[in-house]
CSV table of C-alpha atoms and ligand atoms in Angstrom, one decimal:
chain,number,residue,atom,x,y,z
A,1,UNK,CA,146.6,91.0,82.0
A,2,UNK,CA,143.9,89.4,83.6
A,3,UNK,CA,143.7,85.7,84.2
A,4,UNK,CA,140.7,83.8,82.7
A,5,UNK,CA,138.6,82.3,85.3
A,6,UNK,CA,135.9,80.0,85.1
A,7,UNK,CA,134.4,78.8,88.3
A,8,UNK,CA,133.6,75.0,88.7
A,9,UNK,CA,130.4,74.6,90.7
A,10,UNK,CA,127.4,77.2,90.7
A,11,UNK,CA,126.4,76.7,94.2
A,12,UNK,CA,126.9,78.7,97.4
A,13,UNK,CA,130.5,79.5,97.3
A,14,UNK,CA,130.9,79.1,93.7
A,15,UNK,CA,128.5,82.1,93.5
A,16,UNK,CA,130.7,83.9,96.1
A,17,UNK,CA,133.5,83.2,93.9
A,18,UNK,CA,131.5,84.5,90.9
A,19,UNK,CA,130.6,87.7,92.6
A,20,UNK,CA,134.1,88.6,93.7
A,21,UNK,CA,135.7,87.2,90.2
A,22,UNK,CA,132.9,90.2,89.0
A,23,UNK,CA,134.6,93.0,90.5
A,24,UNK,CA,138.1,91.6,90.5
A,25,UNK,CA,141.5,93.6,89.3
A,26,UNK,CA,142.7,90.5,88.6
A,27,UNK,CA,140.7,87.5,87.2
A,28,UNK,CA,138.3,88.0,84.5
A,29,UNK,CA,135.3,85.8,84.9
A,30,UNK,CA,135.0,84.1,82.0
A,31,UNK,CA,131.8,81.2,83.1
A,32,UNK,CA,130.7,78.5,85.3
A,33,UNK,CA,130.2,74.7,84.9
A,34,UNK,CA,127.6,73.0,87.3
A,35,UNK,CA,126.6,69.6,87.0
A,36,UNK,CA,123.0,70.6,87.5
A,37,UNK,CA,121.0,72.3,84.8
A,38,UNK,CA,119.4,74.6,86.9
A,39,UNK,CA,122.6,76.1,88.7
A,40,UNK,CA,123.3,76.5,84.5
A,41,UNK,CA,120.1,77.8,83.8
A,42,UNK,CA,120.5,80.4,86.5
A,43,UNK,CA,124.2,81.4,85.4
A,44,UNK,CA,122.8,81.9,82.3
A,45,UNK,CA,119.6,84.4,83.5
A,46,UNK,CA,122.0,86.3,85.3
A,47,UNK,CA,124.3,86.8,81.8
A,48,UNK,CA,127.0,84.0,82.9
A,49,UNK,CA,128.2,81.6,80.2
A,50,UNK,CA,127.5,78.2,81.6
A,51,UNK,CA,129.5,75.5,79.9
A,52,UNK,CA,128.0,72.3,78.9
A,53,UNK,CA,130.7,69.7,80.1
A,54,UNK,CA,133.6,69.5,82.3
A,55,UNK,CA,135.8,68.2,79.4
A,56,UNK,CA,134.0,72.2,77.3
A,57,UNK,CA,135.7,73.7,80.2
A,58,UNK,CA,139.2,71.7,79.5
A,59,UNK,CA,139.1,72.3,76.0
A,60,UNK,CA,139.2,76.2,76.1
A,61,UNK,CA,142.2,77.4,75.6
A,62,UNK,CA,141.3,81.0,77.1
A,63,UNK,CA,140.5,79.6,80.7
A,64,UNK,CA,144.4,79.7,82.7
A,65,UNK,CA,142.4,79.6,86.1
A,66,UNK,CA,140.0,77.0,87.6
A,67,UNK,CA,138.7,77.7,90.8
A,68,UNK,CA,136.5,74.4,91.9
A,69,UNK,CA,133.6,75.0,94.8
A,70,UNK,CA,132.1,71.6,94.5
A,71,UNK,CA,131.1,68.9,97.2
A,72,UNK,CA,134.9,67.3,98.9
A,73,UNK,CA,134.5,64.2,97.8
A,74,UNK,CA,135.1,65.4,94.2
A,75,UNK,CA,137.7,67.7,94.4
A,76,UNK,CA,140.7,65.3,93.9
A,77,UNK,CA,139.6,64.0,90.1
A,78,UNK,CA,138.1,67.4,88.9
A,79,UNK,CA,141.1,69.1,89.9
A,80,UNK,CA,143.8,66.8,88.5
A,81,UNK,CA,142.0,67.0,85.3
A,82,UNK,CA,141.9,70.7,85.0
A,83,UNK,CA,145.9,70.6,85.9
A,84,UNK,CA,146.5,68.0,83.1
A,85,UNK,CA,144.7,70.4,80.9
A,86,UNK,CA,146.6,72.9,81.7
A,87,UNK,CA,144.6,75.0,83.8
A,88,UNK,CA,146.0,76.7,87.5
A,89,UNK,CA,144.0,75.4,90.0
A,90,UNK,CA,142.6,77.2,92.8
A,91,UNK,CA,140.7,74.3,95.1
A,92,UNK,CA,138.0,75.2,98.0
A,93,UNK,CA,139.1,73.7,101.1
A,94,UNK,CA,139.2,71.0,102.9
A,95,UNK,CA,141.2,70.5,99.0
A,96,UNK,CA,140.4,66.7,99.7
A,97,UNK,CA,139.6,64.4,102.1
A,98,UNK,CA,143.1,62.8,103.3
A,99,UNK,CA,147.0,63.5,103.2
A,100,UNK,CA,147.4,60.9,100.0
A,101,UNK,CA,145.3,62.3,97.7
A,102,UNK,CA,146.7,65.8,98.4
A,103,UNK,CA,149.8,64.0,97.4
A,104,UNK,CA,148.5,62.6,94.4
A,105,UNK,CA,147.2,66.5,93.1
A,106,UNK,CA,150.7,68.1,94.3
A,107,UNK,CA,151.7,65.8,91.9
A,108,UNK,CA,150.0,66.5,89.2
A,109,UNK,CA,150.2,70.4,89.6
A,110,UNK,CA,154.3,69.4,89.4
A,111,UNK,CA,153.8,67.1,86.7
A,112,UNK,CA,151.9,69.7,84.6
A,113,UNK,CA,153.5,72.4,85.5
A,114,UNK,CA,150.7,74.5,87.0
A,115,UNK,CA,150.0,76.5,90.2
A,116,UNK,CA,147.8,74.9,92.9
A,117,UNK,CA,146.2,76.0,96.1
A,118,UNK,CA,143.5,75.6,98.8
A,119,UNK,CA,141.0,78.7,98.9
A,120,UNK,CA,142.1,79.0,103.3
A,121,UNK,CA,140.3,82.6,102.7
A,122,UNK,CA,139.6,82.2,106.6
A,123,UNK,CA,143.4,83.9,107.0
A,124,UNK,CA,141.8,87.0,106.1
A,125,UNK,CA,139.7,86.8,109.4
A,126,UNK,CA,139.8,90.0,111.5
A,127,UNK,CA,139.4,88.2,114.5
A,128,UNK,CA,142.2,86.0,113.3
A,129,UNK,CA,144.2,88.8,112.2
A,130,UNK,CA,144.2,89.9,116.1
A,131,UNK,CA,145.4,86.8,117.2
A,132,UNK,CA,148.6,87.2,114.7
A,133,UNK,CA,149.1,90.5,115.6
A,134,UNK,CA,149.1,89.4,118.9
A,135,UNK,CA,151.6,87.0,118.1
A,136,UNK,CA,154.2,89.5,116.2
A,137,UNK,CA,153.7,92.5,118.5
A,138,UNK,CA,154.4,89.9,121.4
A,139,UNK,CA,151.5,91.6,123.4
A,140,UNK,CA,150.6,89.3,125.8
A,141,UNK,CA,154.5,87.9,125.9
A,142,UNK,CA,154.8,84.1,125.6
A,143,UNK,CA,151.0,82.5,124.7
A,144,UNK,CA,150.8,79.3,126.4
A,145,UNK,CA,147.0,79.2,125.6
A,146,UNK,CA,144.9,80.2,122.5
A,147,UNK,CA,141.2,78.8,122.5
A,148,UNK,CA,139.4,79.2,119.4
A,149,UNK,CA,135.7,78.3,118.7
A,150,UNK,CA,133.0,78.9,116.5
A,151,UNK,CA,129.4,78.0,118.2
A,152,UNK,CA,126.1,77.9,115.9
A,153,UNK,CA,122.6,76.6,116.7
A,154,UNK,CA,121.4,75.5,113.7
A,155,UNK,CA,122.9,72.0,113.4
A,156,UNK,CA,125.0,70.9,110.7
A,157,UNK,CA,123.4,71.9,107.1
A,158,UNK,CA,121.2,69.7,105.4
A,159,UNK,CA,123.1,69.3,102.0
A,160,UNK,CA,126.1,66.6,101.7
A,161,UNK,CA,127.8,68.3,104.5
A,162,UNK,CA,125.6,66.1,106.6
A,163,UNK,CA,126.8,62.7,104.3
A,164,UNK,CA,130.1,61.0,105.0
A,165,UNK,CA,130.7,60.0,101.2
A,166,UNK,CA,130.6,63.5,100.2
A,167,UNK,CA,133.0,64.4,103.1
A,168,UNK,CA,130.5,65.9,105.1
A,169,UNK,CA,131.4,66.8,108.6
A,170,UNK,CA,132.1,70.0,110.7
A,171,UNK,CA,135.8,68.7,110.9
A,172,UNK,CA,136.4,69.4,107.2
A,173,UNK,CA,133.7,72.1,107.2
A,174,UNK,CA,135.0,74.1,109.8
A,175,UNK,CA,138.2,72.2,111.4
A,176,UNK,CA,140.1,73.0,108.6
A,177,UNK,CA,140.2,76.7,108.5
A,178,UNK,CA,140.3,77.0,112.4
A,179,UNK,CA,143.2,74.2,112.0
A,180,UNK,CA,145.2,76.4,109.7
A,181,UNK,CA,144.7,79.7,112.0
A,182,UNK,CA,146.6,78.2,114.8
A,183,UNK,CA,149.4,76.3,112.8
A,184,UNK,CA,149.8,79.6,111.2
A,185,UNK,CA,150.5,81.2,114.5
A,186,UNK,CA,152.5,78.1,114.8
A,187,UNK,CA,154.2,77.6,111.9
A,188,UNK,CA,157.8,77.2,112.8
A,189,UNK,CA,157.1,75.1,116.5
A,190,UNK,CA,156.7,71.4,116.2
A,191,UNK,CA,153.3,69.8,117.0
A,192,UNK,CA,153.4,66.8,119.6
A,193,UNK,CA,149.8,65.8,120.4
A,194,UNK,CA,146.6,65.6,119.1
A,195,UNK,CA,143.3,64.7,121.1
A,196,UNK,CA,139.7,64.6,119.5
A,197,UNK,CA,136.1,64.4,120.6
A,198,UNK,CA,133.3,64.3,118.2
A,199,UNK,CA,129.6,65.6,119.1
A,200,UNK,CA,126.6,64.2,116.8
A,201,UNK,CA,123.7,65.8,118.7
A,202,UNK,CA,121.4,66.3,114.9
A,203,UNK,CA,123.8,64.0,112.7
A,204,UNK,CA,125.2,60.6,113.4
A,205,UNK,CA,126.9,59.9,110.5
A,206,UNK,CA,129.4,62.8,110.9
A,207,UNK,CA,130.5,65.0,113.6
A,208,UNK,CA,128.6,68.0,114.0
A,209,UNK,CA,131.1,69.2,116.0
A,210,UNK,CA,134.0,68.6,117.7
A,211,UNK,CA,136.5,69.4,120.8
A,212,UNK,CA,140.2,69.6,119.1
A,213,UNK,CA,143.5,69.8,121.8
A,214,UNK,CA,146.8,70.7,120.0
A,215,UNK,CA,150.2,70.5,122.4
A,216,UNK,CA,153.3,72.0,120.6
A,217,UNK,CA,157.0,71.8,121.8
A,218,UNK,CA,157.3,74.7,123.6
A,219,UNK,CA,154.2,73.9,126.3
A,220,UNK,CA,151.8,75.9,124.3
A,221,UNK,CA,148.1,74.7,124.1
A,222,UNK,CA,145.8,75.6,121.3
A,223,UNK,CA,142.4,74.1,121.7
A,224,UNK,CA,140.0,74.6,118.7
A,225,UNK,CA,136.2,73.8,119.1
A,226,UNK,CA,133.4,73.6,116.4
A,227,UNK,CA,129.6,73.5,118.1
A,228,UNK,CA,126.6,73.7,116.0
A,229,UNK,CA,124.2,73.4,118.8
A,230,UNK,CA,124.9,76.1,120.9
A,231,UNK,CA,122.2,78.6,121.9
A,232,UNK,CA,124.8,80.6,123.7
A,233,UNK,CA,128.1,80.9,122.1
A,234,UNK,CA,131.2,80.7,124.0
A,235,UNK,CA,133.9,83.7,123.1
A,236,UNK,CA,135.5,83.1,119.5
A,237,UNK,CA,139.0,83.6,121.0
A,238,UNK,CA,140.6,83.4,124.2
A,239,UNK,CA,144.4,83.5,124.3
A,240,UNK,CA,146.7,83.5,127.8
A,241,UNK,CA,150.2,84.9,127.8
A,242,UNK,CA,152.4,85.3,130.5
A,243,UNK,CA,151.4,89.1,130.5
A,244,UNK,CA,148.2,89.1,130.6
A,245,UNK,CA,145.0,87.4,128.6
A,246,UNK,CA,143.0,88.3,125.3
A,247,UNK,CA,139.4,87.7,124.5
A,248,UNK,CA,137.5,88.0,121.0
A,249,UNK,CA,133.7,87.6,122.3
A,250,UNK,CA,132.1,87.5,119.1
A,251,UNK,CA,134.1,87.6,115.7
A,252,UNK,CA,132.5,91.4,114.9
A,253,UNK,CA,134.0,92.7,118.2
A,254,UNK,CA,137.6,93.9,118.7
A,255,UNK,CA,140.1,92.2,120.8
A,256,UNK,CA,140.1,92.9,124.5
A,257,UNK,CA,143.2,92.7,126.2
A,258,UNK,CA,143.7,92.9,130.2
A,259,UNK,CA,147.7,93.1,130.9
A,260,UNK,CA,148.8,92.1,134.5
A,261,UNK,CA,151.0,95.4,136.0
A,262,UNK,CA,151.6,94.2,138.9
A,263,UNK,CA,151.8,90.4,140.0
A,264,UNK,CA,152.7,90.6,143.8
A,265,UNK,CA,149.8,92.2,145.5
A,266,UNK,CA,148.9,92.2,149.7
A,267,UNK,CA,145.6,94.1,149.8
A,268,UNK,CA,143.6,91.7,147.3
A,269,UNK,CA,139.8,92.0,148.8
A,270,UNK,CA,138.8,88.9,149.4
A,271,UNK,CA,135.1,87.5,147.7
A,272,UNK,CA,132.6,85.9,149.6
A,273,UNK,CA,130.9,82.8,148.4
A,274,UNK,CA,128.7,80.7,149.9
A,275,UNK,CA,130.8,78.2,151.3
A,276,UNK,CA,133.4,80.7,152.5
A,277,UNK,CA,136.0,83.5,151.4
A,278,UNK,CA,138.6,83.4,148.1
A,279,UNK,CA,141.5,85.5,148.1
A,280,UNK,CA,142.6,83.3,145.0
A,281,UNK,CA,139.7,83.3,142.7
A,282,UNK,CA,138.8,87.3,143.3
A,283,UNK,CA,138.3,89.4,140.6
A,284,UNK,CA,141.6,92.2,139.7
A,285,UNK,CA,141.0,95.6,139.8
A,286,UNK,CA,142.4,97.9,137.7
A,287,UNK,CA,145.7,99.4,140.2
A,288,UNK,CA,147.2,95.8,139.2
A,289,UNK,CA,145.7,95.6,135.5
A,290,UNK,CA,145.5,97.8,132.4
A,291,UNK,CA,142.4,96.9,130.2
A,292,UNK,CA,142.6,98.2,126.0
A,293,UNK,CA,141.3,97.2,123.0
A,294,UNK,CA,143.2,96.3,120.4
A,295,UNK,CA,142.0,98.4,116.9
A,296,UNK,CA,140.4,96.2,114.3
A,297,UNK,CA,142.9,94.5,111.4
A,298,UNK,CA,142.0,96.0,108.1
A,299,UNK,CA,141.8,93.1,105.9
A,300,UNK,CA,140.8,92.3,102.2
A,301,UNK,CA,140.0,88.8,101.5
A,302,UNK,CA,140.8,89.5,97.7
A,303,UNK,CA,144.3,89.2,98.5
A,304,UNK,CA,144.1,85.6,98.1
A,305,UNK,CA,143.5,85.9,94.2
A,306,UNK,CA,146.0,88.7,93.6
A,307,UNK,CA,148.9,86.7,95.5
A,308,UNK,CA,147.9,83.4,93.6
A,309,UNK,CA,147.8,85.4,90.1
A,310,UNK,CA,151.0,87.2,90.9
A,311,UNK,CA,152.3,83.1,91.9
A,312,UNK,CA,151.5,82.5,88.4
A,313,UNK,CA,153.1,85.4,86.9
A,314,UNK,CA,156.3,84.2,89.1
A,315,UNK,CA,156.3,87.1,90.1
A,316,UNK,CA,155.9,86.4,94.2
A,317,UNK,CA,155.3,82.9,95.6
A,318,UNK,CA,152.2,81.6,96.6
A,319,UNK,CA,150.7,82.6,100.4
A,320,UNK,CA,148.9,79.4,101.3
A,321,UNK,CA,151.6,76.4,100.2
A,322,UNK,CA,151.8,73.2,99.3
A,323,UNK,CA,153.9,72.0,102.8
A,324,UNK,CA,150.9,73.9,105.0
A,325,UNK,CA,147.9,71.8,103.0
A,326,UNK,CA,149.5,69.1,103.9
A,327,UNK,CA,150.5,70.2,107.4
A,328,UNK,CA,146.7,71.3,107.8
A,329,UNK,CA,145.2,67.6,106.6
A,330,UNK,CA,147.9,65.7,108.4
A,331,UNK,CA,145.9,67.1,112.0
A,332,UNK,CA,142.6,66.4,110.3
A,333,UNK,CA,143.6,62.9,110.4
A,334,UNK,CA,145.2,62.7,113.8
A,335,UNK,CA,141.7,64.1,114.8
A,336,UNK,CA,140.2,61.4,112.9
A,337,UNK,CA,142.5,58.5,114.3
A,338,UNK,CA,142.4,60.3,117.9
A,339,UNK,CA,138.6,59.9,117.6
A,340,UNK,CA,138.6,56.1,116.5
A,341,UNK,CA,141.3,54.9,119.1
A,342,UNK,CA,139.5,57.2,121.9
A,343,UNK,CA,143.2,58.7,123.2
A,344,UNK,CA,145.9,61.2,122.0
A,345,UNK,CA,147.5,60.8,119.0
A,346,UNK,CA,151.1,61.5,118.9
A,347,UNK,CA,151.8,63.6,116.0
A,348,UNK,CA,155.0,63.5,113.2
A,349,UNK,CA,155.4,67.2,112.6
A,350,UNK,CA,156.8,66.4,109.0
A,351,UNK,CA,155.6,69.5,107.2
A,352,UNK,CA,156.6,72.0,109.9
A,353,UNK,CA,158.9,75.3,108.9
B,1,LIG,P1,126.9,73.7,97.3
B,1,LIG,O1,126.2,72.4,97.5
B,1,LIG,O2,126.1,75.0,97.7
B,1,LIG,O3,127.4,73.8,95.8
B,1,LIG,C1,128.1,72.8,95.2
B,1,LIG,C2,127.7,72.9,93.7
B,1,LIG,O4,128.6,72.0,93.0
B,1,LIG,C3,126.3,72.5,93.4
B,1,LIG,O5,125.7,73.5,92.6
B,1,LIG,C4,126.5,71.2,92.6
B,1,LIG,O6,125.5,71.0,91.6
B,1,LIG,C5,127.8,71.3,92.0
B,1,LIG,N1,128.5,70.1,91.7
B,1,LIG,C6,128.6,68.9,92.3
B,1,LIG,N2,129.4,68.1,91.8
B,1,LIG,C7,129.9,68.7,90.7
B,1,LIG,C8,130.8,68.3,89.7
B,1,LIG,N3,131.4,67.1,89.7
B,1,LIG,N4,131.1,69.2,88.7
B,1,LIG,C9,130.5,70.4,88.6
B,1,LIG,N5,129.6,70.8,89.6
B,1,LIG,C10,129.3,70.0,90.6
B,1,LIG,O7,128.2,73.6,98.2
B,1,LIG,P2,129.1,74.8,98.7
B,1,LIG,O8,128.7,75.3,100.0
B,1,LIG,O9,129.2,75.8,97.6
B,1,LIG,O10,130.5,74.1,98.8
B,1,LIG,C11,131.3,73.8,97.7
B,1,LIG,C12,132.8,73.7,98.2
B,1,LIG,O11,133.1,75.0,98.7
B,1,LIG,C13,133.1,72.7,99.3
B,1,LIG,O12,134.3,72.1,99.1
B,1,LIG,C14,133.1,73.5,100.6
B,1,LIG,O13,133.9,73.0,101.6
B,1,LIG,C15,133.6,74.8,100.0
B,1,LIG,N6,133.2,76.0,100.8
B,1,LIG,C16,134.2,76.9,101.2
B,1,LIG,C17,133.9,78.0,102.0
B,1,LIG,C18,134.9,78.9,102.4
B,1,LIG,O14,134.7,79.9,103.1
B,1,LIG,N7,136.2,78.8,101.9
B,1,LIG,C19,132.5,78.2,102.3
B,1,LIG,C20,131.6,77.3,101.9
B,1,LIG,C21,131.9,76.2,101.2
């Protein structure tokens, strides 16, 4: 049986939503509800029933699934209405804009007895996917470093991302996918420190990007950095273990692993610079390192709707839970506060495995 979806907001990722919900084996779209006519008008041109109202949506009985792609600020009250109508509730990320509110729609899902998730489709990542396999293969032995960015040149877009009421900012735009990559890779090691830095080089009323320090337990460092003004892109990861170090230079490319074979080594040649001769800085050649690349993940982003589905059916439980959304928000906040006070935030890992 396939679960009746209707998709609330016709816009950019509500369409994505559509197509996918098209071709799906498990979700049969059954229409749209936008706000504005014309996103309607156009559902309807390209043979999608667009409901009239939020509460025609609520009303039908056939819809089991909601899945709500609609500005942040928003998400909270159209969400908790669906679930007190019944509906399953698939919400696009950042789900909402702080810790409480995700409390309040937890809540509700409990209270109505209904399954509810964040859309963190971003797990499905190839270049992500690397980084865990690194992770579980324990290729690079202990990671005491993992940098991940993401570096556009286009500025933050023009829509209500660039509007603080709407919860606009490249924090809840971006932050929270990259956020929920690393405390995925750690998801069972406490998380100390937080430190944040906001850029607003085309928008002052939200970060356009920002410079994110994590410090776990164990020593590790994950630093996570969002630019939207760079017209060279730094590498979208770089991870150090104690064997050796990874990089991911663009998110199309495979992973690129040097291993260190052999630490203690007499006849380094020295480089010359100009002010004078580095044995410590010279490049390795390959007698004390073995370069390989690791083979591309296969991945399937669709996953995401056939594990929340098969949650419903309890039948599995579902991938991205309610203990991780509210691990994920609790950092956007740190960052927030680490912003406003200008220092590290200490960090209460309450939602940690
Ligand atoms: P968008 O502006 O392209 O589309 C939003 C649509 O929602 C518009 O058509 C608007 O008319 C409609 N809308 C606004 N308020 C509404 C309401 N109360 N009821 C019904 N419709 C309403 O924005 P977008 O880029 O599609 O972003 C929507 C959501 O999807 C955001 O939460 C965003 O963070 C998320 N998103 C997720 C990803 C991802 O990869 N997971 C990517 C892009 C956007």
């Amino acid at each position: 049986m396939k679960h009746k979806l209707c998709v609330i907001g016709y816009g950019g990722m509500g369409g994505w939503h559509v197509e996918r919900a098209q071709k799906s084996d498990v979700v049969q779209l059954v229409g749209i509800y936008d706000i504005k006519e014309e996103r309607s008008k156009l559902a309807e041109s390209r043979n999608i029933k667009a409901y009239e109202s939020l509460e025609a949506v609520l009303a039908d009985k056939e819809i089991d699934l909601v899945t709500i792609a609609i500005p942040n600020d928003v998400h909270e009250e159209v969400a908790v209405a669906c679930m007190k109508a019944g509906k399953n509730v698939i919400c696009e990320k950042p789900v909402t804009l702080d810790v409480e509110s995700l409390k309040r729609m937890i809540a509700a899902s409990e209270k109505y007895g209904v399954k509810f998730s964040v859309h963190q489709n971003r797990r499905w990542d190839v270049d992500y996917l690397a980084m865990r396999e690194i992770f579980k293969t324990n290729a690079l032995g202990e990671v005491f470093n993992i940098e991940s960015r993401i570096h556009g040149s286009r500025g933050i877009p023009s829509d209500w991302r660039g509007i603080k009421k709407y919860g606009g900012g490249m924090l809840y735009d971006w932050g929270i996918h990259l956020i929920d990559q690393i405390l995925m890779l750690y998801c069972d090691t406490n998380l100390k420190y937080v430190y944040c830095e906001f850029t607003n080089i085309t928008n002052d009323e939200v970060d356009d990007g920002f410079k994110l320090t994590l410090h776990f337990e164990n020593g590790a460092r994950a630093y996570i950095e969002v630019g939207t003004y760079n017209f060279i892109a730094m590498p979208r990861f770089y991870i150090q273990g104690k064997k050796g170090t990874g990089i991911i230079t663009d998110w199309r490319e495979k992973c690129k692993i040097v291993e260190c074979t052999a630490w203690h080594e007499s006849d380094v040649i020295p480089v010359e610079t100009a002010a004078g001769l580095t044995k410590t800085m010279a490049p390795r050649d390959e007698i004390t390192t073995k370069t390989y690349e690791l083979d591309k993940p296969v991945s399937d982003v669709h996953e995401y709707y056939r594990n929340f589905c098969d949650a419903i059916e309890g039948k599995t439980e579902q991938l991205v839970t309610h203990p991780q959304m509210l691990r994920t928000l609790s950092v956007i906040e740190a960052a927030f506060t680490s912003v406003e006070k200008n220092s590290t935030v200490e960090f209460c890992d309450e939602f940690v495995k």
